[in-house]
Short mmCIF file of C-alpha atoms in Angstrom, two decimals:
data_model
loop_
_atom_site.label_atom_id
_atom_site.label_comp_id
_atom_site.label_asym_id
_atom_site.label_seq_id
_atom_site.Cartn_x
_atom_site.Cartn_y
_atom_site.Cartn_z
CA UNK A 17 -12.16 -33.65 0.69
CA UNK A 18 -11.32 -34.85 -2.66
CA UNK A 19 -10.97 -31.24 -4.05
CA UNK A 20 -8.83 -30.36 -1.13
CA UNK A 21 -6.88 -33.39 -1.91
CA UNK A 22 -6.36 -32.24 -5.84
CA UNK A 23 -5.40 -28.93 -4.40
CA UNK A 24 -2.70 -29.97 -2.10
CA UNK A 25 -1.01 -32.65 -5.13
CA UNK A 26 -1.32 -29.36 -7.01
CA UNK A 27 0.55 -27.55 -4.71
CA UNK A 28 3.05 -30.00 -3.86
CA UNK A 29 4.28 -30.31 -7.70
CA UNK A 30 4.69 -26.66 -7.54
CA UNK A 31 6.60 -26.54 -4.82
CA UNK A 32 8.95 -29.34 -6.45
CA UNK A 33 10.04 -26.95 -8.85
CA UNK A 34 11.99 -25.45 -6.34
CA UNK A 35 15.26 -27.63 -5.88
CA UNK A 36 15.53 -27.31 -9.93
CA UNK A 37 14.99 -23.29 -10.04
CA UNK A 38 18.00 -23.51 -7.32
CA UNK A 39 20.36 -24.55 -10.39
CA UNK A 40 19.39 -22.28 -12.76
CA UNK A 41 18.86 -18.92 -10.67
CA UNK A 42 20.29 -17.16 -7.96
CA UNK A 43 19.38 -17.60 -3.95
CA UNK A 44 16.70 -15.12 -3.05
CA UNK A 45 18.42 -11.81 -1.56
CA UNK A 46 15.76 -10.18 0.76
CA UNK A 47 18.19 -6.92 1.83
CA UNK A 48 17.71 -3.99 -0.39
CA UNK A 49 21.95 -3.18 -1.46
CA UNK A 50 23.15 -0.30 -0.56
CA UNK A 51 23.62 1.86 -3.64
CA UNK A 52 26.07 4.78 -4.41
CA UNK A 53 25.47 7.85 -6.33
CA UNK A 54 24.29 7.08 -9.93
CA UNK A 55 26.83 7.55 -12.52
CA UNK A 56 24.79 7.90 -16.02
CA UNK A 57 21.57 9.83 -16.88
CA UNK A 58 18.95 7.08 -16.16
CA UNK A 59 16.53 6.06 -19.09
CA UNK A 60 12.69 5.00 -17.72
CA UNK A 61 10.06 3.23 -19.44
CA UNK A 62 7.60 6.16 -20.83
CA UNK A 63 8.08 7.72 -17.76
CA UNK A 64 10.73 9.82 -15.85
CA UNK A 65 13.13 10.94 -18.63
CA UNK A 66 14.13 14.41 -16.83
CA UNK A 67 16.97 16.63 -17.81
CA UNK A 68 20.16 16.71 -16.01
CA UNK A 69 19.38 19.49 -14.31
CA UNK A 70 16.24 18.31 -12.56
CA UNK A 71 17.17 14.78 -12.19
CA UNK A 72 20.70 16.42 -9.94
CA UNK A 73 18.12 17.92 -7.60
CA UNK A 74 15.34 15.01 -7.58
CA UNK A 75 15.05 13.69 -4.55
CA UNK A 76 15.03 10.30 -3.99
CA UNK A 77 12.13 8.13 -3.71
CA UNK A 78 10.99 5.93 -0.43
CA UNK A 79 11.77 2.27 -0.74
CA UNK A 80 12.44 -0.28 1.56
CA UNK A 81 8.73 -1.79 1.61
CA UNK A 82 8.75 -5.29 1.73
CA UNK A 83 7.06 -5.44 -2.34
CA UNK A 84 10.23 -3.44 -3.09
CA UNK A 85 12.48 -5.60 -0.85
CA UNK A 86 10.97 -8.67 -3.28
CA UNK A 87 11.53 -6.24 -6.54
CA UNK A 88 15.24 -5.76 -5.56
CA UNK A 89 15.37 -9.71 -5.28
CA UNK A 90 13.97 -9.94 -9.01
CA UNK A 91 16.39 -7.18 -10.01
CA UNK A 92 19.71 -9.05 -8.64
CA UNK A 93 18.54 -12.03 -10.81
CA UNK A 94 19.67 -11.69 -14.14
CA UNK A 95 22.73 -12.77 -16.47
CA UNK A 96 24.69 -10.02 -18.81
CA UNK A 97 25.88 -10.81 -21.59
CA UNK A 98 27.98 -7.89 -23.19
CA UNK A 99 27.63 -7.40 -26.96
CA UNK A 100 31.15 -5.59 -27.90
CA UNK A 101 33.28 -7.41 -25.56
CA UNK A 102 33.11 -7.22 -21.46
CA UNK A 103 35.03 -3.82 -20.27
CA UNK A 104 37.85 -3.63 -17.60
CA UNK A 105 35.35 -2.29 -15.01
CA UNK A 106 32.96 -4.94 -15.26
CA UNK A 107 33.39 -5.30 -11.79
CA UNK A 108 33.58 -2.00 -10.89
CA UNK A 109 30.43 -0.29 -8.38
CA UNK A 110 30.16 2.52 -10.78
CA UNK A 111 29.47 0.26 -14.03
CA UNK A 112 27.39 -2.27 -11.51
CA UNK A 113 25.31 0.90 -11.09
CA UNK A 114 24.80 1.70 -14.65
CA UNK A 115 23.68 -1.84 -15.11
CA UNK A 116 21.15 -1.49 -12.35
CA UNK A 117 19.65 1.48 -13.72
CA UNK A 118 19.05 0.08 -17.43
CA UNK A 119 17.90 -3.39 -15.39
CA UNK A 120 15.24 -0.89 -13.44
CA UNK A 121 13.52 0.44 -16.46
CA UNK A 122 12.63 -3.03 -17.21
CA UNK A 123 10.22 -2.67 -13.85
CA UNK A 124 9.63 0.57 -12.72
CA UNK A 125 7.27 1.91 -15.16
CA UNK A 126 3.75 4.18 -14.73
CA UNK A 127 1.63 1.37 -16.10
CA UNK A 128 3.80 -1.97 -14.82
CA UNK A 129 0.70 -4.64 -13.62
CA UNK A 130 1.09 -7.24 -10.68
CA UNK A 131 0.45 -9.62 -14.02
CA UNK A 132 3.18 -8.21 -15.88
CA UNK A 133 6.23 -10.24 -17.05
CA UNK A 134 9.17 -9.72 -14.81
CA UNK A 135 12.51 -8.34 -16.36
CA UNK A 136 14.59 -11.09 -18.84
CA UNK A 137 17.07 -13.55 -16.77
CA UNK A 138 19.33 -12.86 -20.09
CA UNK A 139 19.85 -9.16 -20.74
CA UNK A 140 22.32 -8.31 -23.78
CA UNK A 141 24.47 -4.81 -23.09
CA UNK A 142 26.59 -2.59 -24.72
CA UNK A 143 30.24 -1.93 -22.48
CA UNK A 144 29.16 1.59 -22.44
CA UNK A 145 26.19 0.41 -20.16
CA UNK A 146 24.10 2.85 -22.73
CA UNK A 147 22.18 -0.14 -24.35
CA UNK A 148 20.47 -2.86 -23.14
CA UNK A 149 18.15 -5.95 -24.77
CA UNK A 150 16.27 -8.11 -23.31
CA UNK A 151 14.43 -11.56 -24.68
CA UNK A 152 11.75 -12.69 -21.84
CA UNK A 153 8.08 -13.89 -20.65
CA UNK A 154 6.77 -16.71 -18.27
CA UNK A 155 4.42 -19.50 -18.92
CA UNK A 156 1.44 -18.86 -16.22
CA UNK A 157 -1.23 -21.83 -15.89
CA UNK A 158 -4.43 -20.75 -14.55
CA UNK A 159 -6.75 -23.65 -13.10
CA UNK A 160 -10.48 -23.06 -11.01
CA UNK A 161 -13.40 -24.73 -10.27
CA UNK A 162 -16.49 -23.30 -9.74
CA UNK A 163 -18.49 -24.77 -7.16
CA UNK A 164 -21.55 -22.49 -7.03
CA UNK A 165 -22.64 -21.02 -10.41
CA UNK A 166 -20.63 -21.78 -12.55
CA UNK A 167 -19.43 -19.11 -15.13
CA UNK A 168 -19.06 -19.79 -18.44
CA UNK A 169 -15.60 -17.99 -19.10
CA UNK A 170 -12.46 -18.10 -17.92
CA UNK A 171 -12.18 -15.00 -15.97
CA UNK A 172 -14.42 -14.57 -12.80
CA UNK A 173 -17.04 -12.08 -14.38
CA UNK A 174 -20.17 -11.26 -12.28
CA UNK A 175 -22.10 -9.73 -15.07
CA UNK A 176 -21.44 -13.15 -16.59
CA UNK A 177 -22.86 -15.64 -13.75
CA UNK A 178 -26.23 -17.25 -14.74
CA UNK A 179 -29.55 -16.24 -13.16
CA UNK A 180 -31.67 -19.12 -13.51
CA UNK A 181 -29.84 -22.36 -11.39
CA UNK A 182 -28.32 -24.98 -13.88
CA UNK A 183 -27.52 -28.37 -12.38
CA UNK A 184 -25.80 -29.55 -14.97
CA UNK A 185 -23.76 -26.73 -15.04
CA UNK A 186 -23.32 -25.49 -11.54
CA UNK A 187 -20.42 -26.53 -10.89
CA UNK A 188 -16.95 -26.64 -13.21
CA UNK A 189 -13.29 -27.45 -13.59
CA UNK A 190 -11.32 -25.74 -15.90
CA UNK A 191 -7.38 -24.51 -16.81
CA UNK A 192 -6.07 -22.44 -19.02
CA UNK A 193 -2.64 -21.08 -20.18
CA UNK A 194 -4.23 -18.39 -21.39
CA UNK A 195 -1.61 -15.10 -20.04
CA UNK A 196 1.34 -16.74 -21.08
CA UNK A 197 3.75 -14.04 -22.46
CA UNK A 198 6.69 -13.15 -24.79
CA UNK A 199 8.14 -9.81 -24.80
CA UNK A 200 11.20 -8.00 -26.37
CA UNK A 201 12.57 -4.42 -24.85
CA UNK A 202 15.39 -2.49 -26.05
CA UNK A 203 16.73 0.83 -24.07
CA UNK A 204 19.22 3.50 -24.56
CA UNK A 205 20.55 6.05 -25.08
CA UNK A 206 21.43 8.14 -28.21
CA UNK A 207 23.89 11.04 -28.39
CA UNK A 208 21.60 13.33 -30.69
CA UNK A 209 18.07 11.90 -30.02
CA UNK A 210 18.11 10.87 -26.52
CA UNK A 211 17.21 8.07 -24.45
CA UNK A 212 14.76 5.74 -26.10
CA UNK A 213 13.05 2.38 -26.20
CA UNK A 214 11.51 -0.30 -28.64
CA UNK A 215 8.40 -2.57 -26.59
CA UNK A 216 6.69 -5.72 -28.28
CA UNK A 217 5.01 -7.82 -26.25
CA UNK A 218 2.53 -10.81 -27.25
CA UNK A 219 0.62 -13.06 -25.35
CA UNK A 220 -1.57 -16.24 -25.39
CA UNK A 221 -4.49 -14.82 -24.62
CA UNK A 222 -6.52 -15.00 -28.05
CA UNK A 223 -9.11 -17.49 -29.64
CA UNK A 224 -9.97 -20.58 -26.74
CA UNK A 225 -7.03 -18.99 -24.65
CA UNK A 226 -4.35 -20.42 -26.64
CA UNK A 227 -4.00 -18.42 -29.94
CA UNK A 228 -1.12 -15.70 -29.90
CA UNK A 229 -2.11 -12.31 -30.44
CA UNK A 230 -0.34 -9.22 -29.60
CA UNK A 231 -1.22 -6.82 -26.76
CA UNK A 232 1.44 -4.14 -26.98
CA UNK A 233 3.90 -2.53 -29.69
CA UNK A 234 5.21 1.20 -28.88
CA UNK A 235 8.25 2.64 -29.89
CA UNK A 236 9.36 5.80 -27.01
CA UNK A 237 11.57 8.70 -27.64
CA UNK A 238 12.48 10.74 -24.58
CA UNK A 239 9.19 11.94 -23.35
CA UNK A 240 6.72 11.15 -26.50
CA UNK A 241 5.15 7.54 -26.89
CA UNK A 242 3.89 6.06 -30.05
CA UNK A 243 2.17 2.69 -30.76
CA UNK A 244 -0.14 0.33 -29.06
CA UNK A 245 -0.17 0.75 -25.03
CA UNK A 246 -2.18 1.17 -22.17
CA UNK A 247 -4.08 3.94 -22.05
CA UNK A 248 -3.25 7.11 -20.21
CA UNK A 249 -6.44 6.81 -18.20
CA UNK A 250 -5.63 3.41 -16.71
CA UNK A 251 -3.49 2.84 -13.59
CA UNK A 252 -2.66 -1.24 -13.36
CA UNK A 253 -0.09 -0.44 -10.36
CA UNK A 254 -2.93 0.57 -7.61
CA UNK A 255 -4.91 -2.98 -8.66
CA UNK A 256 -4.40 -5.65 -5.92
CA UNK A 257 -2.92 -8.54 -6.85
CA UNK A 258 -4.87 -11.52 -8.05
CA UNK A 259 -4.55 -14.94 -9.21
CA UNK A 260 -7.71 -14.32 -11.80
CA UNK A 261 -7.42 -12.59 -15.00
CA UNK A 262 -10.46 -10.69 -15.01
CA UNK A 263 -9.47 -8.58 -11.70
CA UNK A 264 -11.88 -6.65 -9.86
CA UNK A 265 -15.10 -5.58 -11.34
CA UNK A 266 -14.45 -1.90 -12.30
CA UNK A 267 -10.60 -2.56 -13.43
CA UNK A 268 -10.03 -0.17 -16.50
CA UNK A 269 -6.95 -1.39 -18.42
CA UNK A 270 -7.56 -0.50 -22.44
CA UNK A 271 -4.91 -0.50 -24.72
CA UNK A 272 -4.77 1.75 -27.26
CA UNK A 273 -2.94 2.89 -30.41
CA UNK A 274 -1.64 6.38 -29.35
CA UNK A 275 0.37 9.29 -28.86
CA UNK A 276 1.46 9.92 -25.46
CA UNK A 277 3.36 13.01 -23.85
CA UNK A 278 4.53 12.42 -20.34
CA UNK A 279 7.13 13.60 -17.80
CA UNK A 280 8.66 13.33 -14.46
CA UNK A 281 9.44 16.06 -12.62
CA UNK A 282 11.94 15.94 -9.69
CA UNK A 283 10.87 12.55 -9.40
CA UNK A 284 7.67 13.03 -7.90
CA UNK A 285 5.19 15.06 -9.94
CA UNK A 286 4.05 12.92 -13.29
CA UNK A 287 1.79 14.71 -16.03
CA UNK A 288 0.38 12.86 -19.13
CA UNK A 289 -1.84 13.58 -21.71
CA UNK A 290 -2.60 11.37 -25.21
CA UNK A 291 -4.43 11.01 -28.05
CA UNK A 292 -5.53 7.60 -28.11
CA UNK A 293 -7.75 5.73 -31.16
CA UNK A 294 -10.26 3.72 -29.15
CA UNK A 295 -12.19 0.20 -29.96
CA UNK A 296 -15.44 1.20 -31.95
CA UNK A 297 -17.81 2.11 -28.87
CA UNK A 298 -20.26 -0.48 -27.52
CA UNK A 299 -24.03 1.06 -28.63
CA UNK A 300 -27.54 -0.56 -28.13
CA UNK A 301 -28.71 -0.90 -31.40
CA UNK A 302 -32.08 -0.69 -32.09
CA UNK A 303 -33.10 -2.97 -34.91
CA UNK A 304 -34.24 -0.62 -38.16
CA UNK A 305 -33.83 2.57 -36.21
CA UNK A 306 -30.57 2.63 -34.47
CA UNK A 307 -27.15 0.80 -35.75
CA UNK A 308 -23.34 1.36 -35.04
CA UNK A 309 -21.04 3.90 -36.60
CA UNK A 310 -17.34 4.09 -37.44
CA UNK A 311 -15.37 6.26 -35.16
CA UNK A 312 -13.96 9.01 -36.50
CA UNK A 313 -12.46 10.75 -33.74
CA UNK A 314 -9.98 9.83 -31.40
CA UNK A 315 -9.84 10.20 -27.55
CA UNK A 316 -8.55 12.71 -25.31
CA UNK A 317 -6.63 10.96 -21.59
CA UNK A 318 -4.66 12.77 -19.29
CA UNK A 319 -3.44 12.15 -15.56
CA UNK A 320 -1.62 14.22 -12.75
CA UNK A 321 0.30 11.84 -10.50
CA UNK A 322 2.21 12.38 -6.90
CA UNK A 323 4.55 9.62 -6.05
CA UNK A 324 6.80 9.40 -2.56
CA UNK A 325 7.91 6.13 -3.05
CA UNK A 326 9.08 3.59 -5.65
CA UNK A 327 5.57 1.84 -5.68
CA UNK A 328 3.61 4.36 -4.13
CA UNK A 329 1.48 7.45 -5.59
CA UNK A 330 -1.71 9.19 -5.75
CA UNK A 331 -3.26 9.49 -9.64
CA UNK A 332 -6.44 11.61 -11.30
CA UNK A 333 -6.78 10.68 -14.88
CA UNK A 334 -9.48 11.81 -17.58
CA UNK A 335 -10.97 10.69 -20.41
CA UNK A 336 -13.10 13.18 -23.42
CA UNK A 337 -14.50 10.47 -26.24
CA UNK A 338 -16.38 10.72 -29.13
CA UNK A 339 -19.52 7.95 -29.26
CA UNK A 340 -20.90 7.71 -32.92
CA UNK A 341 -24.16 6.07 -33.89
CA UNK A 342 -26.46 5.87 -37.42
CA UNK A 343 -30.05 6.73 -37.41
CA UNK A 344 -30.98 3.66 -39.71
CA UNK A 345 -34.17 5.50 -40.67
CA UNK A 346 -32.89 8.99 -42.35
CA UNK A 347 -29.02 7.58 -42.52
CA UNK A 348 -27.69 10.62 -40.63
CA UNK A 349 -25.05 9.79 -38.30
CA UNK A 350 -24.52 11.66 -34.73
CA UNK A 351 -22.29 12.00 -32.14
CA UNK A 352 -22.91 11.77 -27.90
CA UNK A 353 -20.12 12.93 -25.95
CA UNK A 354 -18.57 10.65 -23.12
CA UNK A 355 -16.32 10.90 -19.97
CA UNK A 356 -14.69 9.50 -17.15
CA UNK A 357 -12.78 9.97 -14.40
CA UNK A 358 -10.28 7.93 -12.21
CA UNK A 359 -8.95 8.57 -8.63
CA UNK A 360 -6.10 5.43 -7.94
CA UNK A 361 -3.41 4.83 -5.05
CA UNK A 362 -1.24 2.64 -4.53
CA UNK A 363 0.68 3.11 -0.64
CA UNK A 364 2.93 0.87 1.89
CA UNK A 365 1.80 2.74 5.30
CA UNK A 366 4.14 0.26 7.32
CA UNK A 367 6.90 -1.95 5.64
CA UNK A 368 4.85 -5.73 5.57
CA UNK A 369 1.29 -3.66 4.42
CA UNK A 370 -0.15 -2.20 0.72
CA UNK A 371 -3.24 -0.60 0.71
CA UNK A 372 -4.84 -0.47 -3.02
CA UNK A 373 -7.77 1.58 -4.04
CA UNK A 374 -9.39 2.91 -7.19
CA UNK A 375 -12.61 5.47 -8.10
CA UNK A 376 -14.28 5.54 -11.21
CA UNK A 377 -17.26 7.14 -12.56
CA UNK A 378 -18.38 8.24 -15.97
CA UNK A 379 -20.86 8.76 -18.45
CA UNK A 380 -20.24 6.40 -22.05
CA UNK A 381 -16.71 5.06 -21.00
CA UNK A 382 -18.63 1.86 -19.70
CA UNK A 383 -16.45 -0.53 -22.67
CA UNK A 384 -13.43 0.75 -21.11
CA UNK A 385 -14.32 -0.63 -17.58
CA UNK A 386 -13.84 -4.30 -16.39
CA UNK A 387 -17.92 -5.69 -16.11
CA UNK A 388 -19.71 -3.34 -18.10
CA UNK A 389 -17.34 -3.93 -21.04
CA UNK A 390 -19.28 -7.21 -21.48
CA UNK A 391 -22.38 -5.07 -22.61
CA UNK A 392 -23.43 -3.14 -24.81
CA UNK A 393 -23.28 0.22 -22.41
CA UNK A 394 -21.64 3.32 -24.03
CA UNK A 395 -24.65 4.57 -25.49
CA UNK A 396 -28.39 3.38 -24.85
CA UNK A 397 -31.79 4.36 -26.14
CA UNK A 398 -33.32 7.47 -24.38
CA UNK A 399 -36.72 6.71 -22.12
CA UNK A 400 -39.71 6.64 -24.63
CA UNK A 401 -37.63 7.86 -27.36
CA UNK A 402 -35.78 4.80 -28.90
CA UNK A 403 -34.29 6.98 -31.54
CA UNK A 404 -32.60 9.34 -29.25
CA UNK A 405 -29.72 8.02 -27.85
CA UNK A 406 -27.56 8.90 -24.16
CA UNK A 407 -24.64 8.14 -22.58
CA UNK A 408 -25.50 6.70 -18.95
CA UNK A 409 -23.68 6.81 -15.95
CA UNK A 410 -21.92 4.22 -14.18
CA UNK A 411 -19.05 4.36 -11.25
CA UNK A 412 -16.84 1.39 -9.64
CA UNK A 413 -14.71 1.27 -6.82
CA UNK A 414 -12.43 -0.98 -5.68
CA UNK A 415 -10.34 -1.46 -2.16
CA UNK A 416 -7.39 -4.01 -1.66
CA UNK A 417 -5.09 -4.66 1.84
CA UNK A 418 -1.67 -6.82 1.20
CA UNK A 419 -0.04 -8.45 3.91
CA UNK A 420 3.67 -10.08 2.98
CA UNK A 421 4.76 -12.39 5.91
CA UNK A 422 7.72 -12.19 3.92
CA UNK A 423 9.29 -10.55 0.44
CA UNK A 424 8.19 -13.52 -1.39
CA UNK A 425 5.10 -14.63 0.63
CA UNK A 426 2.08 -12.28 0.82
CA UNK A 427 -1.73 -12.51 1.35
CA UNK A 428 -4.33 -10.13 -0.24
CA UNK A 429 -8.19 -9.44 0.08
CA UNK A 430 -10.04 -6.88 -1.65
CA UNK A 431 -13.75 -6.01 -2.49
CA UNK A 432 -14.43 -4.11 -6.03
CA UNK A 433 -18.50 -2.90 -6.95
CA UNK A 434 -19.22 -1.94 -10.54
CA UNK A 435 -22.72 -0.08 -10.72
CA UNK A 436 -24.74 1.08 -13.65
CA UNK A 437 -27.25 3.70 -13.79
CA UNK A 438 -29.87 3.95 -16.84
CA UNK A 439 -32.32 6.77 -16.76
CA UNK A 440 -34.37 3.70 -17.19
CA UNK A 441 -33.98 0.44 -17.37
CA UNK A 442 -34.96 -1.41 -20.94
CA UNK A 443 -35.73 -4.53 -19.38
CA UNK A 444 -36.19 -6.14 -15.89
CA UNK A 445 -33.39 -8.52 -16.40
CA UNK A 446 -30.93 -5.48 -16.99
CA UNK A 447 -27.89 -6.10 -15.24
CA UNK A 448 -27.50 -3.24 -12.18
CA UNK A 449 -24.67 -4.11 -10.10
CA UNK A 450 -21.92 -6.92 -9.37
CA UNK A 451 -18.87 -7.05 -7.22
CA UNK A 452 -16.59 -9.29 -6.38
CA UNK A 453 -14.69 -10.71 -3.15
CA UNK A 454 -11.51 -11.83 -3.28
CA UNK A 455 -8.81 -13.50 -0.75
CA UNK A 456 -5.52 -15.16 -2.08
CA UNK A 457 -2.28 -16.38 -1.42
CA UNK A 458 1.20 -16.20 -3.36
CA UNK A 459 4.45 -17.82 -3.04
CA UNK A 460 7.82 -17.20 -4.89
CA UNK A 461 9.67 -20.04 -4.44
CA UNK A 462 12.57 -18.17 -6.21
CA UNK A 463 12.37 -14.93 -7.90
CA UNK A 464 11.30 -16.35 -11.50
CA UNK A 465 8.89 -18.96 -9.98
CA UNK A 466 5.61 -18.10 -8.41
CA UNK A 467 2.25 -19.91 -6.75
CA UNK A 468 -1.00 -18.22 -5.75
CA UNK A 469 -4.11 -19.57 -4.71
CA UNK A 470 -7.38 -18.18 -4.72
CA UNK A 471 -10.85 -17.53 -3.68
CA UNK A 472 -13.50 -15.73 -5.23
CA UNK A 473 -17.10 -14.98 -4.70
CA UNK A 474 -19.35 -12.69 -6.57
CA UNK A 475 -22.73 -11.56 -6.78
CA UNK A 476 -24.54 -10.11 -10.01
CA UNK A 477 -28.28 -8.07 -9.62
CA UNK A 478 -30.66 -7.07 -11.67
CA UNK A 479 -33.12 -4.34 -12.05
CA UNK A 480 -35.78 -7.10 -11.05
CA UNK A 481 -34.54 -7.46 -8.06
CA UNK A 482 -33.02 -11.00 -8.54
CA UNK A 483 -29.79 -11.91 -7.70
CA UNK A 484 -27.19 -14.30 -8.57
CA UNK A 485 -23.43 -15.60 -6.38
CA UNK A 486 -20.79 -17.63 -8.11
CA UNK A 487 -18.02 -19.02 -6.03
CA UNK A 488 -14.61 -20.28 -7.87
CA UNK A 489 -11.60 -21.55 -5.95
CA UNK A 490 -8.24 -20.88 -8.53
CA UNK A 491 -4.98 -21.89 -8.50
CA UNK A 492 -2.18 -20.50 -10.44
CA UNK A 493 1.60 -21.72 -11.28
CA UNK A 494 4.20 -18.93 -12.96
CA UNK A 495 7.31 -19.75 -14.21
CA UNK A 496 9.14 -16.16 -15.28
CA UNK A 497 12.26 -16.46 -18.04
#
């Protein structure tokens, strides 16, 4: 009773917020407008920068879905404010158009995250409508308690719950600010090079949660991509929503420095490829015989994507890497090759209802995946033969239902599984499997202000045969800028 008490004071401050958010923002609009025929060539986020020619003939993508009904809400939120002097057709549908489309790039993106921050309130524009900035983030507080197990992180990590019972530690409170996020875009459009775009985004998400550290930086010209981004063989659109950081157990979200080549064709069919320079990979070392090498070669992603509507495709990526290691003993250094493969979606079969789901298997990509990044998994010693080394295989999966009452009120479960399989275990204790349940709630009181709560419960096994649940109850408050 007292916890549900906290909970609902919790709440009720939250929901305070909303008479003040009425001053600064915009009411809620929950009616798609109806748009006329664009005007200027449109300029997407590392994604759909077609020629004229195709772009005439796209068609146009499905929308009306109530997640898109609550995007259009976000997108009518904003304040211009013109850099050369406001032009005569301000007003105008044509030039309210342009706007639109330069606003849109801020959101509709192949690897935009329920987490992500939400376009700037305060975008800066040229008259020309071929130049936009924008200056945004949100402050997001995260607070949980663990009742049953508690883990000792701040994300909900099976493969980090403790095995042997604690009762001084079973249960926990804890907050964080930890995904609190600045972020700087510019987009246009350049009469010799094209349309391009300058990314930085930083977040609070380093040392104890509260150092700043940056977690992207790309520069994108037309249809190449340079600098530090997600990788081509993630998907963060089909991940359900959650109010926990970690996600579900097999989420694969690396970012990488790259190179990325991608295009849009006709609006539908999206094909990528990159070379990406990974994190050094995570090896069992053997102490005297085995140690860790440098990389020295990069990675190889790629997808093929199908999209019919604005938030809705289909998605098979790859990934080719490199996994170096030093035989201690005669100092030579080898190489083990490593894979993985993704299947994602991301579909709105009726207008209130998304259905999430992702497939992932591999053999030494386990540091790219969301449990098995916590060990050391990429490559392991070889049964019997602790100085030959192997990638193993692992898969996850993960499935995820939406329901929004309304635009701006939704409920979401899913179930995710992240499974490894040695040739042999090393010890007992190995971890084998974990997965998580999850079942939340979120609120926008206004477009730029947002509550969830949540509950999860997970269970981590081991090759023993024992087996561990944690249970956390979180609560999140989001204020977007």
């Amino acid at each position: 009773m007292k916890n549900a008490s906290k909970l609902a004071i919790l709440f009720a401050l939250t929901a305070s917020q909303y008479s003040f958010a009425q001053d600064h923002h915009k009411a809620m609009s929950f009616s798609a407008p109806e748009r006329k025929t664009q005007q200027i060539p449109q300029v997407r986020d590392t994604v759909q920068t077609s020629v004229e020619s195709e772009s005439s003939k796209a068609p146009e993508l499905r929308s009306g879905s109530m997640v898109d009904i609550q995007k259009e809400a976000l997108l009518n939120d904003h304040k211009i404010i013109y850099i050369d002097g406001k032009p005569e057709n301000a007003g105008g549908q044509q030039h309210q158009d342009s706007i639109r489309d330069l606003v849109e790039n801020f959101f509709y993106d192949q690897f935009q995250s329920f987490s992500d921050p939400a376009a700037p309130y305060f975008l800066f524009m040229s008259r020309d409508a071929d130049l936009a900035m924008g200056i945004g983030g949100c402050v997001r507080i995260r607070g949980w308690y663990d009742f049953d197990g508690a883990i000792p992180a701040n994300s909900f990590t099976p493969y980090l719950i403790p095995m042997v019972k604690d009762p001084a530690n079973n249960s926990k409170l804890g907050a964080t600010p930890a995904g609190s996020t600045l972020f700087f875009r510019v987009i246009g459009k350049n009469k010799t090079f094209g349309n391009y775009q300058l990314y930085i985004e930083a977040n609070f998400n380093g040392y104890g949660g509260s150092d700043f550290h940056l977690k992207k930086a790309y520069a994108q010209l037309n249809h190449v991509t340079v600098g530090y981004a997600s990788s081509t063989f993630s998907d963060p659109a089909a991940l359900p929503p959650t109010v926990d950081a970690n996600g579900p157990a097999n989420k694969i979200s690396p970012t990488s420095v790259l190179v990325r080549w991608m295009n849009t064709y006709k609006n539908r069919w999206t094909v990528a490829g990159s070379v990406e320079l990974p994190k050094n990979a995570a090896v069992s070392t053997v102490t005297g015989k085995i140690g860790t090498a440098s990389q020295t070669l990069p990675d190889l992603a790629a997808f093929v994507q199908y999209a019919w509507g604005k938030s809705e495709h289909v998605r098979l990526a790859g990934l080719a890497r490199s996994i170096p290691y030093q035989d201690l003993i005669t100092h030579e250094r080898h190489h083990k090759l490593g894979w993985g493969m993704q299947l994602s979606t991301v579909v709105h079969p009726v207008s209130p209802v998304t259905l999430y789901g992702t497939f992932n298997c591999g053999e030494g990509h386990e540091s790219t995946t969301g449990d098995l990044q916590v060990g050391n998994y990429d490559l392991v010693p070889s049964p019997g033969d602790p100085m030959d080394m192997y990638a193993p295989f692992s898969l996850g999966w993960c499935v995820g239902a939406q329901y929004n009452f309304r635009p701006n009120l939704f409920a979401s479960i899913s179930y995710s599984d992240s499974r490894y399989f040695p040739r042999s275990p090393r010890e007992a204790s190995e971890y084998r499997f974990g997965n998580i349940f999850t079942a939340n709630v979120f609120w926008n009181l206004t477009p730029r202000i947002q509550a969830g709560l949540e509950f999860d419960t997970g269970v981590r096994k081991n090759w023993d045969g024992k087996s561990r649940r944690a249970d956390r109850l979180g609560l999140m408050a989001q204020f977007s800028c």
